[in-house]
Coordinates of C-alpha atoms in Angstrom, one line a residue:
M1 CA 10.3 -2.5 -19.8
A2 CA 11.5 -3.9 -22.6
A3 CA 12.7 -0.4 -24.0
V4 CA 14.4 0.5 -21.0
V5 CA 16.7 -3.1 -20.6
F6 CA 17.0 -2.2 -25.0
A7 CA 18.3 1.8 -23.5
L8 CA 20.9 0.2 -20.4
V9 CA 21.8 -2.7 -22.9
A10 CA 22.8 0.4 -25.2
L11 CA 24.5 2.4 -22.9
V12 CA 27.0 -0.5 -21.2
V13 CA 28.0 -1.2 -25.0
L14 CA 28.6 2.1 -25.3
A15 CA 30.3 2.9 -22.2
L16 CA 32.7 -0.8 -22.9
L17 CA 33.3 0.7 -26.7
G18 CA 34.4 4.1 -25.2
A19 CA 37.3 2.3 -22.3
V20 CA 38.7 0.3 -25.1
H21 CA 39.0 2.8 -27.7
R22 CA 40.4 4.4 -24.7
Y23 CA 42.8 2.2 -23.4
L24 CA 43.5 1.7 -27.1
W25 CA 44.4 5.2 -27.9
R26 CA 47.0 5.7 -24.9
R27 CA 49.0 2.8 -25.6
F28 CA 49.0 3.7 -29.4
V29 CA 49.1 7.3 -29.7
G30 CA 49.6 8.4 -25.7
D31 CA 52.6 6.2 -24.9
T32 CA 54.5 6.5 -27.7
T33 CA 54.0 10.4 -29.7
A34 CA 55.3 12.9 -28.4
P35 CA 52.5 15.7 -27.4
G36 CA 51.4 17.7 -29.9
S37 CA 53.5 16.3 -32.9
T38 CA 51.4 15.6 -35.4
L39 CA 51.0 11.7 -34.6
R40 CA 49.4 12.2 -31.8
R41 CA 46.9 14.9 -33.5
V42 CA 46.3 12.3 -36.2
G43 CA 45.6 9.6 -33.9
T44 CA 43.2 11.5 -31.7
V45 CA 41.3 11.9 -34.6
A46 CA 40.9 8.5 -35.4
A47 CA 39.9 7.4 -31.8
F48 CA 37.1 9.8 -32.2
V49 CA 36.0 9.1 -36.1
L50 CA 36.9 5.6 -36.1
P51 CA 34.2 4.7 -33.6
L52 CA 31.1 7.0 -35.1
L53 CA 31.6 5.1 -38.8
S54 CA 31.4 2.0 -37.1
V55 CA 28.2 2.7 -35.1
G56 CA 27.1 4.1 -38.4
A57 CA 27.6 0.7 -40.5
M58 CA 25.7 -1.0 -38.1
T59 CA 22.4 1.4 -37.9
S60 CA 21.7 2.4 -41.2
G61 CA 21.0 -0.2 -42.4
R62 CA 18.5 -0.4 -39.6
V63 CA 17.0 3.1 -40.1
G64 CA 16.4 3.0 -43.8
A65 CA 20.1 5.3 -44.9
P66 CA 20.6 6.0 -48.7
F67 CA 21.7 2.1 -49.8
L68 CA 25.4 4.1 -50.6
L69 CA 25.7 5.9 -47.7
Q70 CA 25.2 2.4 -46.2
Q71 CA 28.4 1.0 -48.9
V72 CA 30.6 4.4 -47.8
L73 CA 29.9 3.8 -43.6
A74 CA 29.8 -0.6 -45.0
W75 CA 33.5 -0.8 -45.2
P76 CA 35.7 0.9 -43.1
G77 CA 33.1 0.4 -39.9
F78 CA 33.0 -3.3 -40.1
L79 CA 36.2 -3.4 -40.7
W80 CA 37.7 -0.9 -37.6
L81 CA 35.5 -3.6 -35.9
A82 CA 37.7 -6.6 -36.6
C83 CA 40.8 -4.3 -35.8
L84 CA 39.4 -3.4 -32.4
L85 CA 38.9 -6.4 -31.6
Y86 CA 42.4 -8.1 -32.6
L87 CA 44.5 -4.8 -31.6
T88 CA 43.3 -5.1 -28.1
L89 CA 43.9 -8.5 -27.6
A90 CA 47.7 -8.0 -29.0
L91 CA 47.7 -5.1 -26.7
F92 CA 46.8 -7.6 -24.0
V93 CA 49.3 -9.5 -25.2
G94 CA 51.6 -7.3 -25.0
E95 CA 50.7 -6.0 -21.5
A96 CA 52.5 -9.2 -20.0
V97 CA 55.8 -8.7 -22.4
R98 CA 56.0 -5.3 -21.4
P99 CA 57.7 -5.9 -17.2
A100 CA 60.1 -8.5 -18.6
L101 CA 61.3 -7.1 -21.2
L102 CA 61.5 -3.4 -19.3
R103 CA 63.9 -5.6 -16.9
V104 CA 65.9 -7.0 -19.8
L105 CA 66.8 -3.6 -20.4
A106 CA 67.2 -2.4 -17.4
R107 CA 69.9 -5.5 -16.6
R108 CA 71.0 -5.1 -20.1
D109 CA 72.2 -0.9 -19.0
A110 CA 73.6 -1.5 -15.8
R111 CA 75.8 -4.4 -17.5
T112 CA 77.1 -1.3 -19.7
G113 CA 77.2 1.4 -17.5
S114 CA 79.7 -1.4 -15.8
A115 CA 81.4 -2.2 -18.5
R116 CA 82.0 1.8 -19.6
S117 CA 83.5 2.6 -16.0
G118 CA 85.5 -0.5 -15.9
T119 CA 87.2 0.8 -19.1
A120 CA 88.4 4.7 -17.3
S121 CA 91.1 4.7 -15.9
G122 CA 90.5 6.5 -12.6
T123 CA 87.4 6.6 -10.3
T124 CA 85.6 9.6 -11.7
P125 CA 81.8 9.0 -12.6
A126 CA 81.2 10.3 -16.2
S127 CA 78.9 13.6 -16.6
A128 CA 75.6 12.0 -16.8
S129 CA 74.5 14.6 -19.2
G130 CA 75.7 12.8 -22.1
T131 CA 78.8 15.2 -22.8
T132 CA 82.7 14.3 -23.4
A133 CA 83.9 13.7 -19.8
S134 CA 87.6 13.6 -19.1
V135 CA 89.2 11.1 -16.7
S136 CA 92.8 11.0 -14.9
G137 CA 93.3 8.8 -11.8
T138 CA 95.5 12.0 -10.5
A139 CA 92.3 13.8 -9.1
P140 CA 92.8 15.1 -5.2
A141 CA 90.7 13.8 -2.5
A142 CA 89.1 17.0 -0.4
G143 CA 90.3 17.4 2.4
A144 CA 94.1 16.8 1.4
G145 CA 95.3 20.9 1.2
T146 CA 92.2 22.5 2.5
P147 CA 89.0 21.0 4.1
A148 CA 86.4 20.5 1.2
E149 CA 82.9 22.6 1.8
A150 CA 79.9 21.1 2.5
P151 CA 77.8 21.1 0.1
G152 CA 75.2 24.2 -0.3
A153 CA 77.3 25.7 2.9
P154 CA 77.6 29.5 2.6
R155 CA 80.3 31.3 1.5
P156 CA 82.2 33.8 4.3
R157 CA 82.6 37.4 3.8
T158 CA 85.1 39.7 3.9
G159 CA 86.3 40.4 7.2
E160 CA 83.3 37.5 8.9
L161 CA 85.8 35.0 11.3
V162 CA 85.0 31.6 10.3
P163 CA 86.2 28.6 12.8
S164 CA 88.6 26.5 11.7
R165 CA 90.1 22.9 13.3
S166 CA 93.4 22.5 13.3
A167 CA 95.5 19.3 12.8
G168 CA 95.6 18.3 16.3
G169 CA 92.0 19.1 16.7
S170 CA 92.0 22.6 18.4
T171 CA 89.6 25.3 17.3
S172 CA 91.1 28.6 15.8
T173 CA 89.5 31.5 13.7
D174 CA 90.3 32.2 10.7
V175 CA 89.3 35.5 8.4
T176 CA 88.1 36.2 5.0
T177 CA 89.4 38.5 3.4
D178 CA 89.6 39.5 -0.8
I179 CA 93.2 39.8 -2.8
S180 CA 93.7 41.1 -6.0
A181 CA 94.3 39.4 -8.3
N182 CA 97.6 41.1 -8.6
S183 CA 97.6 39.9 -5.0
S184 CA 101.5 37.7 -4.5
V185 CA 101.0 35.3 -1.3
D186 CA 103.7 32.9 -0.4
A187 CA 102.9 29.6 -1.0
S188 CA 104.8 28.3 2.0
P189 CA 102.5 27.5 4.7
D190 CA 105.5 28.6 7.3
A191 CA 104.7 32.4 5.4
P192 CA 102.9 34.2 7.3
V193 CA 100.3 37.0 5.7
D194 CA 98.7 41.1 6.8
A195 CA 95.4 40.7 7.5
S196 CA 95.1 44.6 7.1
P197 CA 94.1 45.3 4.0
D198 CA 96.4 48.4 4.2
A199 CA 99.7 46.2 4.9
P200 CA 102.1 45.7 2.2
A201 CA 101.5 42.2 0.2
S202 CA 104.9 41.4 1.2
T203 CA 104.1 41.7 5.2
A204 CA 102.0 39.2 7.3
P205 CA 101.1 37.9 10.8
Q206 CA 102.5 36.3 13.2
S207 CA 102.3 32.0 13.1
D208 CA 99.8 32.4 15.7
D209 CA 98.0 35.1 14.1
P210 CA 94.8 33.7 11.8
V211 CA 94.8 32.7 9.1
V212 CA 93.4 34.7 6.1
R213 CA 92.0 32.2 4.0
A214 CA 91.3 33.2 0.2
A215 CA 88.2 33.5 -2.1
P216 CA 88.2 30.8 -4.5
E217 CA 88.6 31.4 -7.6
P218 CA 88.0 29.6 -11.1
V219 CA 90.3 26.7 -12.2
A220 CA 91.1 26.0 -15.5
E221 CA 90.2 21.8 -16.7
P222 CA 93.7 20.5 -15.6
E223 CA 96.1 18.7 -18.3
A224 CA 95.4 14.6 -18.9
E225 CA 98.6 13.8 -17.3
P226 CA 101.2 10.9 -18.9
G227 CA 99.8 7.5 -18.6
A228 CA 95.9 8.9 -17.1
G229 CA 93.0 7.2 -18.7
P230 CA 92.3 8.7 -22.2
A231 CA 89.3 11.0 -22.4
V232 CA 85.4 8.8 -22.3
T233 CA 82.8 9.9 -24.4
L234 CA 79.3 9.2 -23.6
P235 CA 76.5 8.8 -26.2
A236 CA 73.7 11.4 -26.3
P237 CA 70.5 9.9 -24.5
G238 CA 68.2 8.5 -27.1
P239 CA 64.2 7.6 -26.2
S240 CA 63.4 6.0 -22.6
R241 CA 63.6 2.6 -22.0
R242 CA 59.7 3.1 -20.9
L243 CA 59.5 4.5 -25.0
F244 CA 61.4 2.8 -26.9
V245 CA 59.5 -0.4 -25.4
S246 CA 55.9 0.9 -25.9
R247 CA 56.8 1.5 -29.1
V248 CA 58.2 -1.4 -29.3
V249 CA 55.4 -4.0 -28.4
G250 CA 52.3 -1.3 -30.0
G251 CA 54.6 -1.7 -33.3
A252 CA 54.1 -5.7 -32.8
A253 CA 50.7 -5.5 -31.6
A254 CA 50.1 -3.5 -34.5
A255 CA 51.4 -5.8 -36.5
A256 CA 49.2 -8.4 -35.6
G257 CA 46.8 -7.6 -35.5
L258 CA 45.7 -6.0 -38.8
G259 CA 47.9 -8.7 -40.0
T260 CA 45.3 -10.8 -38.7
V261 CA 42.0 -8.8 -40.0
G262 CA 43.8 -8.9 -43.4
Y263 CA 43.8 -12.2 -43.9
G264 CA 40.6 -12.9 -42.6
A265 CA 39.4 -10.2 -45.1
Y266 CA 41.2 -12.0 -48.0
G267 CA 39.7 -15.6 -46.6
V268 CA 36.3 -14.1 -47.3
L269 CA 36.3 -11.7 -50.5
R270 CA 38.0 -14.9 -52.1
G271 CA 35.0 -17.1 -51.5
P272 CA 33.8 -20.5 -49.6
S273 CA 36.2 -23.3 -49.7
V274 CA 34.6 -26.6 -50.3
K275 CA 34.0 -29.8 -48.5
R276 CA 32.4 -32.5 -48.8
I277 CA 31.0 -35.6 -46.3
T278 CA 29.0 -38.5 -45.6
V279 CA 26.6 -38.9 -43.5
P280 CA 24.5 -42.6 -43.5
L281 CA 20.7 -42.6 -43.0
A282 CA 19.4 -45.4 -41.7
R283 CA 15.8 -45.8 -43.0
L284 CA 17.3 -43.9 -46.8
P285 CA 16.4 -46.9 -49.6
R286 CA 19.1 -48.3 -51.5
A287 CA 18.1 -46.1 -54.2
A288 CA 18.6 -43.0 -53.6
H289 CA 22.6 -43.9 -52.0
G290 CA 25.3 -41.3 -52.6
F291 CA 22.9 -38.5 -53.1
R292 CA 24.7 -35.3 -53.1
I293 CA 22.9 -32.3 -51.2
A294 CA 24.7 -28.7 -51.4
V295 CA 24.8 -27.1 -48.4
V296 CA 25.2 -23.2 -48.9
S297 CA 24.6 -20.5 -45.7
D298 CA 25.0 -17.6 -44.8
I299 CA 25.9 -16.5 -47.8
H300 CA 24.6 -12.6 -46.2
I301 CA 25.0 -10.3 -49.3
G302 CA 24.9 -7.1 -48.5
P303 CA 27.1 -3.2 -48.8
I304 CA 29.5 -4.8 -48.3
L305 CA 29.3 -8.2 -50.3
G306 CA 27.5 -8.0 -53.8
R307 CA 26.4 -9.7 -56.8
A308 CA 30.3 -10.9 -57.8
H309 CA 30.8 -12.5 -54.2
T310 CA 26.5 -14.1 -55.0
R311 CA 28.8 -15.3 -58.8
R312 CA 31.7 -16.9 -57.2
I313 CA 28.8 -18.9 -54.6
V314 CA 27.2 -20.0 -58.0
D315 CA 30.3 -20.9 -59.9
T316 CA 31.8 -22.9 -57.0
I317 CA 28.3 -24.7 -56.2
N318 CA 27.5 -25.4 -60.5
A319 CA 31.0 -27.2 -60.3
T320 CA 30.3 -29.3 -57.1
S321 CA 27.2 -30.9 -59.6
P322 CA 24.9 -31.4 -57.0
D323 CA 22.0 -33.7 -57.0
L324 CA 20.3 -30.7 -55.1
V325 CA 21.2 -27.7 -52.9
A326 CA 19.9 -26.5 -49.9
V327 CA 19.8 -22.1 -49.0
V328 CA 20.2 -22.8 -45.1
G329 CA 18.8 -19.2 -44.1
D330 CA 20.7 -15.7 -44.4
L331 CA 20.9 -15.5 -47.8
V332 CA 20.5 -11.5 -47.7
D333 CA 21.3 -8.2 -45.0
G334 CA 19.2 -5.5 -47.2
S335 CA 15.7 -5.3 -48.8
V336 CA 15.1 -6.6 -52.3
A337 CA 14.9 -3.3 -53.7
D338 CA 18.1 -2.3 -52.1
L339 CA 20.0 -5.8 -53.5
G340 CA 17.8 -7.3 -55.5
S341 CA 20.1 -7.0 -58.7
A342 CA 23.0 -8.8 -56.4
A343 CA 21.1 -11.6 -56.1
E344 CA 20.4 -12.6 -60.0
P345 CA 23.3 -14.8 -60.4
L346 CA 21.5 -17.2 -57.9
A347 CA 19.3 -18.2 -61.2
A348 CA 22.3 -20.4 -62.2
L349 CA 22.0 -22.6 -59.8
R350 CA 22.0 -25.9 -61.8
A351 CA 21.0 -29.2 -60.2
R352 CA 19.2 -32.1 -61.1
H353 CA 16.5 -31.6 -58.2
G354 CA 16.5 -28.1 -57.5
S355 CA 17.2 -25.5 -55.9
Y356 CA 15.9 -24.7 -51.9
F357 CA 15.2 -22.0 -49.5
V358 CA 14.6 -20.9 -45.7
T359 CA 14.0 -18.2 -44.4
G360 CA 16.2 -17.1 -41.6
N361 CA 16.7 -14.3 -39.3
H362 CA 18.5 -11.8 -41.3
E363 CA 15.9 -12.1 -43.9
Y364 CA 13.1 -11.2 -40.9
F365 CA 15.4 -7.9 -40.5
S366 CA 15.1 -7.1 -44.7
G367 CA 11.4 -8.2 -45.7
A368 CA 10.8 -11.7 -45.4
A369 CA 7.6 -11.8 -47.4
Q370 CA 9.9 -9.5 -50.6
W371 CA 12.7 -12.0 -50.7
V372 CA 10.9 -15.1 -50.3
D373 CA 8.5 -13.9 -53.9
H374 CA 12.4 -13.0 -54.6
V375 CA 13.7 -16.5 -54.6
R376 CA 11.4 -17.9 -55.9
E377 CA 11.7 -15.3 -59.6
L378 CA 15.3 -16.8 -59.6
G379 CA 14.3 -20.3 -59.5
L380 CA 14.7 -21.6 -56.3
V381 CA 12.0 -23.2 -54.1
P382 CA 11.3 -21.4 -50.8
L383 CA 9.8 -24.7 -47.8
E384 CA 8.2 -22.5 -46.0
N385 CA 6.3 -24.6 -43.0
A386 CA 6.6 -27.3 -45.7
R387 CA 7.8 -30.5 -47.3
V388 CA 8.6 -32.2 -50.3
E389 CA 9.2 -35.8 -52.0
I390 CA 11.9 -36.3 -53.2
D391 CA 13.9 -39.8 -54.7
G392 CA 13.8 -41.6 -51.8
F393 CA 13.5 -39.4 -48.8
D394 CA 11.5 -35.9 -47.6
L395 CA 13.1 -32.8 -47.9
A396 CA 11.2 -30.7 -45.2
G397 CA 11.9 -27.2 -44.6
V398 CA 10.9 -25.0 -41.8
N399 CA 10.4 -20.9 -41.1
D400 CA 13.2 -19.4 -38.5
I401 CA 11.9 -18.6 -35.2
A402 CA 12.5 -14.7 -35.7
G403 CA 9.8 -15.7 -37.7
E404 CA 7.3 -15.3 -34.3
T405 CA 7.5 -11.5 -33.9
E406 CA 5.8 -12.0 -37.8
G407 CA 3.5 -14.8 -36.8
Q408 CA 5.6 -17.1 -39.1
G409 CA 7.9 -18.7 -37.1
P410 CA 8.7 -22.7 -37.4
D411 CA 5.9 -25.1 -37.3
F412 CA 7.1 -28.8 -37.7
V413 CA 3.5 -30.2 -37.3
R414 CA 2.6 -28.2 -40.4
A415 CA 6.2 -29.6 -41.8
L416 CA 6.6 -32.7 -40.8
G417 CA 3.1 -34.5 -38.7
D418 CA 1.7 -36.0 -41.5
R419 CA 4.8 -37.8 -43.7
D420 CA 5.6 -41.1 -44.0
R421 CA 7.6 -41.6 -41.2
G422 CA 9.0 -44.7 -42.3
R423 CA 10.9 -42.9 -45.4
A424 CA 14.1 -40.5 -44.0
A425 CA 13.8 -37.2 -43.8
V426 CA 16.3 -34.1 -44.1
L427 CA 15.4 -30.9 -42.9
M428 CA 16.7 -27.4 -43.3
A429 CA 16.1 -25.5 -40.7
H430 CA 18.5 -21.8 -40.2
Q431 CA 19.4 -21.5 -36.5
P432 CA 20.9 -26.1 -34.6
V433 CA 18.8 -25.1 -31.3
V434 CA 15.4 -26.6 -33.1
I435 CA 16.6 -29.9 -32.6
H436 CA 15.4 -30.7 -30.5
D437 CA 11.7 -30.4 -32.5
A438 CA 14.1 -32.3 -35.3
V439 CA 14.4 -35.2 -32.7
E440 CA 11.2 -35.5 -31.5
H441 CA 9.7 -35.3 -35.0
G442 CA 11.6 -38.7 -35.8
V443 CA 14.3 -36.1 -38.9
D444 CA 17.3 -38.2 -40.2
L445 CA 20.1 -35.5 -40.7
Q446 CA 19.0 -31.9 -40.3
L447 CA 21.2 -29.1 -42.2
S448 CA 21.7 -25.9 -40.5
G449 CA 24.0 -22.5 -40.6
H450 CA 23.2 -19.3 -38.3
T451 CA 26.5 -19.2 -36.8
H452 CA 28.9 -18.9 -38.9
G453 CA 31.3 -21.2 -36.4
G454 CA 31.6 -18.2 -35.1
Q455 CA 33.1 -15.8 -37.4
L456 CA 35.7 -14.1 -35.2
W457 CA 38.1 -16.4 -33.2
P458 CA 36.8 -16.4 -29.7
G459 CA 34.3 -15.9 -30.8
N460 CA 33.4 -20.0 -31.3
V461 CA 33.5 -19.4 -27.8
L462 CA 30.3 -17.0 -27.4
A463 CA 28.8 -19.4 -30.3
E464 CA 28.7 -22.5 -28.3
L465 CA 27.5 -21.1 -25.7
A466 CA 24.0 -20.2 -28.0
N467 CA 23.7 -22.8 -29.9
P468 CA 24.6 -27.3 -29.6
T469 CA 26.4 -27.3 -32.1
V470 CA 28.7 -24.8 -33.4
A471 CA 30.3 -26.5 -37.2
G472 CA 30.4 -30.0 -38.5
L473 CA 28.4 -33.2 -38.0
E474 CA 26.9 -34.2 -34.6
R475 CA 24.6 -37.1 -33.5
Y476 CA 21.5 -36.2 -30.7
G477 CA 19.5 -39.6 -30.3
D478 CA 19.2 -40.9 -33.9
T479 CA 18.8 -37.7 -35.8
R480 CA 22.2 -36.0 -37.1
L481 CA 22.9 -31.8 -37.6
F482 CA 25.1 -30.9 -39.5
V483 CA 25.9 -27.3 -39.5
S484 CA 27.5 -25.5 -41.7
R485 CA 30.4 -22.3 -41.4
G486 CA 28.6 -20.1 -44.3
A487 CA 29.4 -18.6 -46.9
G488 CA 29.4 -15.6 -46.2
A489 CA 30.3 -13.2 -43.3
W490 CA 28.1 -10.8 -41.1
G491 CA 28.9 -7.7 -40.2
P492 CA 33.2 -7.5 -40.5
P493 CA 33.9 -9.1 -44.1
V494 CA 36.6 -11.1 -41.7
R495 CA 36.6 -14.1 -40.8
V496 CA 39.4 -15.8 -38.2
G497 CA 40.1 -19.4 -37.1
A498 CA 36.5 -20.2 -39.0
P499 CA 36.7 -20.5 -43.4
S500 CA 34.2 -20.5 -45.2
D501 CA 32.8 -23.2 -47.3
I502 CA 30.1 -25.1 -48.7
T503 CA 29.6 -28.2 -48.1
V504 CA 28.4 -31.4 -50.0
V505 CA 26.3 -33.7 -47.9
R506 CA 26.9 -37.0 -49.7
L507 CA 23.9 -39.2 -48.6
A508 CA 24.9 -42.9 -47.7
S509 CA 21.7 -46.1 -47.9
L510 CA 22.7 -48.5 -44.9
Q511 CA 21.2 -50.7 -46.9
A512 CA 24.1 -50.2 -49.4

């Protein structure tokens, strides 16, 4: 049953990815490039290659691919996932702007057309083809001399009788005939014309005979008369309004989406900032007032964030001179064999009361038992459902919920069951959702991570649905819960709206 559910979820995810990529291709490529162009071919190839890289980045570690291949796939694959999110959001905003921009351009073009027609001296409309049109005020109206032929009407053949209407409304019959180029026709309305082809050109029938209609000859373009308006030259047509708007919206969306991802990546690679908070504890003795715990979670050493990332975090922690370091899970994304050397800078952590570690869900994806042994070799103290006494309070730690699949889940009774309830208790637990167990066991302060603060906005909305607290300090009964945003990033090395941090928690005694 679980396999069927997993398969269905995978199909839904793949279908959603396909639909989103199709939408991005249409807006960024199909609507803005010409068929067969180099840009369209490049965009089409990218629309197929980038999602494949993303799938490879997400699955290569789970299927045991060589670590070098994981690194090659991770950067472009995970970064594209972040780009996909923010390019899509930017295009959604563009969909609201697109019709308004089209209306603005249509009104502008209408005003421009009216202004152009107003500058012409006559009423002859300019050609829509963008060629030069001569406009004057002397164009004869149809019907001023001979009646104008209806558009599309068949032309009469030579010798064919054609009815015509006189000025008085009576109908007569016209006979069409060919007139050679050297024939002369009297332009006088009273001059009769001989309809016989054998008759000389100077003879003509009486005025009551049929009128000869000459076949129309090509008419030369009349010269502009003095006083007529100047020739109006219309510009050659450019891109259509729809193409222009598609390029403007697509360019703006690309700039916004890629700029957001670039800024978010810079924040992660630069390293976490330091936050400081003070938490009063009712049972903390006066002697422990001001005790400082450097809380760091979700370091996520992996194919992207390696040894240099670990070194930045260690240097930042040591610069705060803490009394104790609490590493609250999700240290790694990979095996000890691949990432053991990248974690070695943790051996340089310095604190008067030592450094402590609890597992997160990602340790159970990467071999939790091996990592517990490795961090112990690096000088950290793993708290596997265990507790130690510090000056003035108890420090406890529980395994992550993900350990339940291996029979190594959180055990609050083992960690806190037999302790002296008169002493203050500080609990290290990776996921905030165990806060209710902490309240039940009389914990004063729980230190957690896991949420990344949402990492990629609007991911904080989803994080709020799954966690009681996404980031910061909140109170549940007599227990305080502090959730760190984490010092690294999972998946895309990008943070938007949730900057990475290391927090120095200063314990305050109410007795002081």
